[in-house]
Amino acid sequence: MNRSWYAPRRLLSYLLVAGIALTALFPLAWMAMSGFKSRTEVLRSPFQFFPDVWRVENYRLILADPAFVRAMGITFLGAVLFTVASLVVNSTAAYAFARLEFAGKRLWWIVCITPMFIPAMAILLTSFVVVSKLGMLDTLAVLIVPGVASSAQMFFLRQFYLNMPAAVEEAALIDGATRWQIFLQIFVPQSLGPYVVVGIGSFLAYWNSYVWPVLVVSNPDLTQIMQYLATFRSSRGNDWGMLMAGSTLAALPTIVLVLIFQRYIVNGVRLAGLK
């Protein structure tokens, strides 16, 4: 077989991947570099990627701000609680729809996945009215509870559960195992990949949320990190270097999380897509 075309095609593929990676990572790299610049260097024209003088004090000053540290801490706590709650609720619901038979199953499934096709902004006002009537405003619960049940995550996990062999489940039932035992001892250990995908998706959704926290939280002790960054200019002026430093530090937890679990993310998406 003539493979004279193979090397140029492979080189072109590498160049294309490198170009896409560079395009995706450039804004992040520029933000990190801008954290070392003075306020005038960040928006300098013509464009300058590296600072003239590396100023570490931008990072030091933002870390010395109690409001920033508190926002990072409370956001991380909320993201962890939200991730755990999302995994518990959506995995159990997905298992019920995938492996159990009950009255009205098809109808309830349609009801559960319908929100996946409704824009979140369309129900923002009604959601605010509900949490207000329940007395949940200015609490950590209002940031966590309303978004725990996710139709997209239920659908994703249900697809994975449908692919698991029924013979294992049937053998466990014959041996006297309950449905909870089957779920916890068979399905959960086999679902690490999809759980990582769902967990990271939940963590990122909570960490990057802005509109909902602004709407339901006014207590400074519950200020989320995106709220803090959004109000930075009004409270600190045009200190772009310090803002870029804070944005870089705010992005670090999510970047580290994705880097640690990237292999599980790829495997989880691949496995859940098999049918």
Coordinates of C-alpha atoms in Angstrom, one line a residue:
M1 CA 0.0 0.0 0.0
N2 CA 1.3 3.4 -1.0
R3 CA 1.7 5.5 2.2
S4 CA 3.4 8.5 0.6
W5 CA 0.3 10.6 1.6
Y6 CA 0.3 9.4 5.2
A7 CA 3.1 11.6 6.7
P8 CA 1.8 14.9 5.2
R9 CA -1.7 14.1 6.3
R10 CA -0.5 13.2 9.8
L11 CA 1.5 16.5 10.0
L12 CA -1.6 18.4 8.9
S13 CA -3.6 16.8 11.6
Y14 CA -1.1 17.7 14.3
L15 CA -0.9 21.3 13.1
L16 CA -4.7 21.5 13.1
V17 CA -4.9 20.2 16.7
A18 CA -2.1 22.5 17.8
G19 CA -3.9 25.5 16.2
I20 CA -7.2 24.6 18.0
A21 CA -5.4 24.1 21.3
L22 CA -3.6 27.4 20.9
T23 CA -6.8 29.3 20.1
A24 CA -8.5 27.8 23.1
L25 CA -5.7 28.3 25.6
F26 CA -4.6 31.8 24.5
P27 CA -7.2 33.8 26.4
L28 CA -6.5 31.9 29.6
A29 CA -2.7 32.4 29.2
W30 CA -3.2 36.1 28.5
M31 CA -5.4 36.4 31.6
A32 CA -2.7 34.7 33.7
M33 CA 0.0 37.0 32.3
S34 CA -2.1 40.1 32.8
G35 CA -2.2 39.3 36.5
F36 CA 1.5 40.3 36.6
K37 CA 1.0 43.6 34.7
S38 CA 0.2 47.1 36.0
R39 CA -3.3 48.5 35.3
T40 CA -2.0 50.5 32.3
E41 CA -0.2 47.5 30.7
V42 CA -3.2 45.2 30.5
L43 CA -5.0 47.3 27.8
R44 CA -1.9 48.7 26.2
S45 CA -1.9 49.3 22.5
P46 CA -0.3 47.8 20.6
F47 CA -0.9 44.5 22.2
Q48 CA 1.7 43.1 24.5
F49 CA 1.5 39.6 25.8
F50 CA 4.3 39.6 28.5
P51 CA 4.6 42.3 31.1
D52 CA 7.6 44.7 31.1
V53 CA 8.0 44.1 34.8
W54 CA 6.6 41.1 36.6
R55 CA 4.4 42.3 39.4
V56 CA 3.6 39.5 41.9
E57 CA 1.8 41.9 44.2
N58 CA -1.4 41.7 42.2
Y59 CA -1.8 38.1 43.2
R60 CA -0.6 38.8 46.7
L61 CA -3.0 41.7 47.2
I62 CA -6.0 39.7 45.9
L63 CA -5.2 36.8 48.2
A64 CA -4.9 39.2 51.1
D65 CA -8.5 40.5 50.5
P66 CA -10.8 38.7 53.0
A67 CA -13.8 39.2 50.7
F68 CA -12.1 37.3 47.9
V69 CA -10.9 34.5 50.2
R70 CA -14.4 34.2 51.7
A71 CA -16.1 34.2 48.2
M72 CA -13.7 31.4 47.1
G73 CA -14.3 29.4 50.2
I74 CA -18.1 29.6 50.2
T75 CA -18.3 29.0 46.5
F76 CA -16.1 25.9 46.8
L77 CA -18.3 24.6 49.7
G78 CA -21.5 25.2 47.8
A79 CA -20.0 23.6 44.6
V80 CA -19.0 20.4 46.6
L81 CA -22.5 20.1 48.2
F82 CA -24.2 20.8 44.9
T83 CA -22.1 18.2 43.2
V84 CA -22.8 15.5 45.8
A85 CA -26.5 16.3 45.8
S86 CA -26.7 16.2 42.0
L87 CA -25.0 12.8 41.9
V88 CA -27.4 11.3 44.5
V89 CA -30.6 12.7 43.0
N90 CA -29.9 12.3 39.3
S91 CA -28.3 8.8 39.6
T92 CA -31.2 7.3 41.6
A93 CA -33.8 8.9 39.3
A94 CA -31.9 7.6 36.2
Y95 CA -31.7 4.1 37.7
A96 CA -35.4 4.1 38.4
F97 CA -36.3 5.1 34.8
A98 CA -33.8 2.7 33.3
R99 CA -34.3 -0.5 35.3
L100 CA -37.6 -0.3 37.2
E101 CA -41.2 -0.7 36.0
F102 CA -43.9 1.4 37.6
A103 CA -47.2 3.0 36.7
G104 CA -47.0 6.0 34.5
K105 CA -43.3 5.5 33.8
R106 CA -43.3 6.9 30.3
L107 CA -45.4 9.9 31.3
W108 CA -43.1 10.7 34.3
W109 CA -40.1 10.4 32.0
I110 CA -41.5 12.9 29.6
V111 CA -42.2 15.3 32.5
C112 CA -38.7 14.9 33.9
I113 CA -36.9 15.6 30.6
T114 CA -39.1 18.4 29.4
P115 CA -37.1 21.1 31.3
M116 CA -34.1 20.1 29.2
F117 CA -35.8 21.9 26.3
I118 CA -36.8 25.0 28.3
P119 CA -34.3 27.9 28.5
A120 CA -33.3 28.6 32.1
M121 CA -34.0 32.3 31.7
A122 CA -37.6 31.5 30.8
I123 CA -38.3 30.2 34.3
L124 CA -36.0 32.5 36.3
L125 CA -38.8 34.8 37.6
T126 CA -41.0 31.9 38.6
S127 CA -38.1 30.2 40.3
F128 CA -37.4 33.3 42.3
V129 CA -41.0 33.6 43.4
V130 CA -41.0 30.0 44.6
V131 CA -37.8 30.3 46.7
S132 CA -39.0 33.6 48.0
K133 CA -42.3 32.1 49.2
L134 CA -40.3 29.2 50.8
G135 CA -38.2 31.7 52.7
M136 CA -35.0 30.5 51.1
L137 CA -33.5 33.8 50.1
D138 CA -30.1 34.7 51.4
T139 CA -29.3 31.1 52.4
L140 CA -26.8 28.6 51.0
A141 CA -29.7 26.2 50.3
V142 CA -31.2 28.6 47.7
L143 CA -28.0 28.3 45.7
I144 CA -28.0 24.5 45.8
V145 CA -31.5 23.0 46.0
P146 CA -33.3 24.5 43.0
G147 CA -30.7 23.2 40.5
V148 CA -30.0 19.8 41.9
A149 CA -32.4 17.8 39.7
S150 CA -31.1 18.0 36.1
S151 CA -33.0 16.5 33.2
A152 CA -29.9 16.4 31.1
Q153 CA -27.9 14.5 33.7
M154 CA -30.8 12.1 34.3
F155 CA -30.9 11.4 30.6
F156 CA -27.1 11.0 30.4
L157 CA -27.0 8.5 33.3
R158 CA -30.1 6.6 32.1
Q159 CA -28.4 6.0 28.8
F160 CA -25.5 4.4 30.6
Y161 CA -27.7 2.3 32.9
L162 CA -29.6 1.0 29.9
N163 CA -26.4 -0.4 28.5
M164 CA -25.5 -2.5 31.6
P165 CA -26.3 -6.3 31.1
A166 CA -29.6 -7.4 32.6
A167 CA -28.2 -10.8 33.5
V168 CA -26.1 -9.4 36.4
E169 CA -29.2 -7.7 37.8
E170 CA -31.3 -10.8 37.4
A171 CA -28.7 -13.0 39.1
A172 CA -28.6 -10.5 42.0
L173 CA -32.4 -10.6 42.4
I174 CA -32.4 -14.4 42.4
D175 CA -29.8 -14.3 45.2
G176 CA -32.1 -12.2 47.2
A177 CA -30.6 -8.7 46.8
T178 CA -32.8 -5.7 47.1
R179 CA -33.0 -3.0 44.5
W180 CA -31.0 -0.6 46.7
Q181 CA -28.3 -3.3 47.1
I182 CA -28.2 -3.8 43.4
F183 CA -27.9 -0.1 42.8
L184 CA -25.3 0.6 45.4
Q185 CA -23.2 -2.6 45.0
I186 CA -23.4 -3.2 41.2
F187 CA -24.4 -0.1 39.4
V188 CA -22.6 2.6 41.4
P189 CA -19.1 0.9 41.2
Q190 CA -19.5 0.4 37.5
S191 CA -20.5 4.0 36.9
L192 CA -17.3 5.9 37.8
G193 CA -16.8 7.4 34.4
P194 CA -20.3 8.8 33.9
Y195 CA -20.4 10.0 37.6
V196 CA -17.2 12.0 37.0
V197 CA -18.8 13.6 33.9
V198 CA -21.9 14.5 35.8
G199 CA -20.0 15.6 38.9
I200 CA -17.6 17.9 37.0
G201 CA -20.5 19.3 35.0
S202 CA -22.4 20.1 38.3
F203 CA -19.3 21.6 39.9
L204 CA -18.6 23.8 36.9
A205 CA -22.2 24.9 36.6
Y206 CA -22.3 26.0 40.2
W207 CA -18.9 27.6 40.2
N208 CA -19.6 29.7 37.1
S209 CA -23.2 30.7 38.0
Y210 CA -23.8 34.4 38.2
V211 CA -27.3 35.4 37.4
W212 CA -29.0 33.2 40.0
P213 CA -26.7 34.1 42.9
V214 CA -27.1 37.8 42.1
L215 CA -30.9 37.4 42.1
V216 CA -31.3 35.4 45.4
V217 CA -28.3 36.4 47.6
S218 CA -27.5 39.8 49.0
N219 CA -25.7 38.6 52.2
P220 CA -22.0 39.5 51.8
D221 CA -21.1 36.3 53.7
L222 CA -22.7 34.3 50.9
T223 CA -21.2 36.2 48.0
Q224 CA -20.1 33.8 45.2
I225 CA -16.8 34.2 43.4
M226 CA -18.5 35.3 40.1
Q227 CA -20.4 38.0 42.0
Y228 CA -17.2 39.2 43.6
L229 CA -15.4 39.5 40.2
A230 CA -18.4 41.2 38.6
T231 CA -18.5 43.9 41.3
F232 CA -14.7 44.3 41.4
R233 CA -14.6 47.3 39.1
S234 CA -17.3 49.2 41.0
S235 CA -15.5 48.6 44.3
R236 CA -11.8 48.8 43.2
G237 CA -11.9 51.0 40.1
N238 CA -10.0 50.0 36.9
D239 CA -7.3 47.9 38.6
W240 CA -7.1 45.5 35.6
G241 CA -4.0 43.7 36.8
M242 CA -5.5 42.8 40.1
L243 CA -8.8 41.8 38.4
M244 CA -6.9 39.5 36.0
A245 CA -5.1 38.0 39.0
G246 CA -8.4 37.3 40.8
S247 CA -9.9 35.8 37.7
T248 CA -6.9 33.5 37.2
L249 CA -7.1 32.3 40.8
A250 CA -10.9 31.8 40.4
A251 CA -10.3 29.6 37.3
L252 CA -7.6 27.4 38.9
P253 CA -10.0 25.0 40.8
T254 CA -11.9 24.1 37.7
I255 CA -8.8 23.8 35.6
V256 CA -7.2 21.5 38.1
L257 CA -10.4 19.4 38.4
V258 CA -10.6 18.9 34.6
L259 CA -7.0 18.0 34.3
I260 CA -7.2 15.4 37.1
F261 CA -10.3 13.7 35.7
Q262 CA -9.9 14.2 32.0
R263 CA -9.3 10.5 31.3
Y264 CA -12.5 9.6 33.1
I265 CA -14.4 12.4 31.3
V266 CA -13.5 10.9 27.9
N267 CA -14.3 7.4 28.9
G268 CA -17.6 8.4 30.6
V269 CA -18.9 10.2 27.5
R270 CA -17.8 7.3 25.3
L271 CA -19.5 4.6 27.5
A272 CA -22.7 6.6 28.0
G273 CA -23.0 7.0 24.3
L274 CA -22.9 3.3 23.5
K275 CA -26.3 1.6 23.0

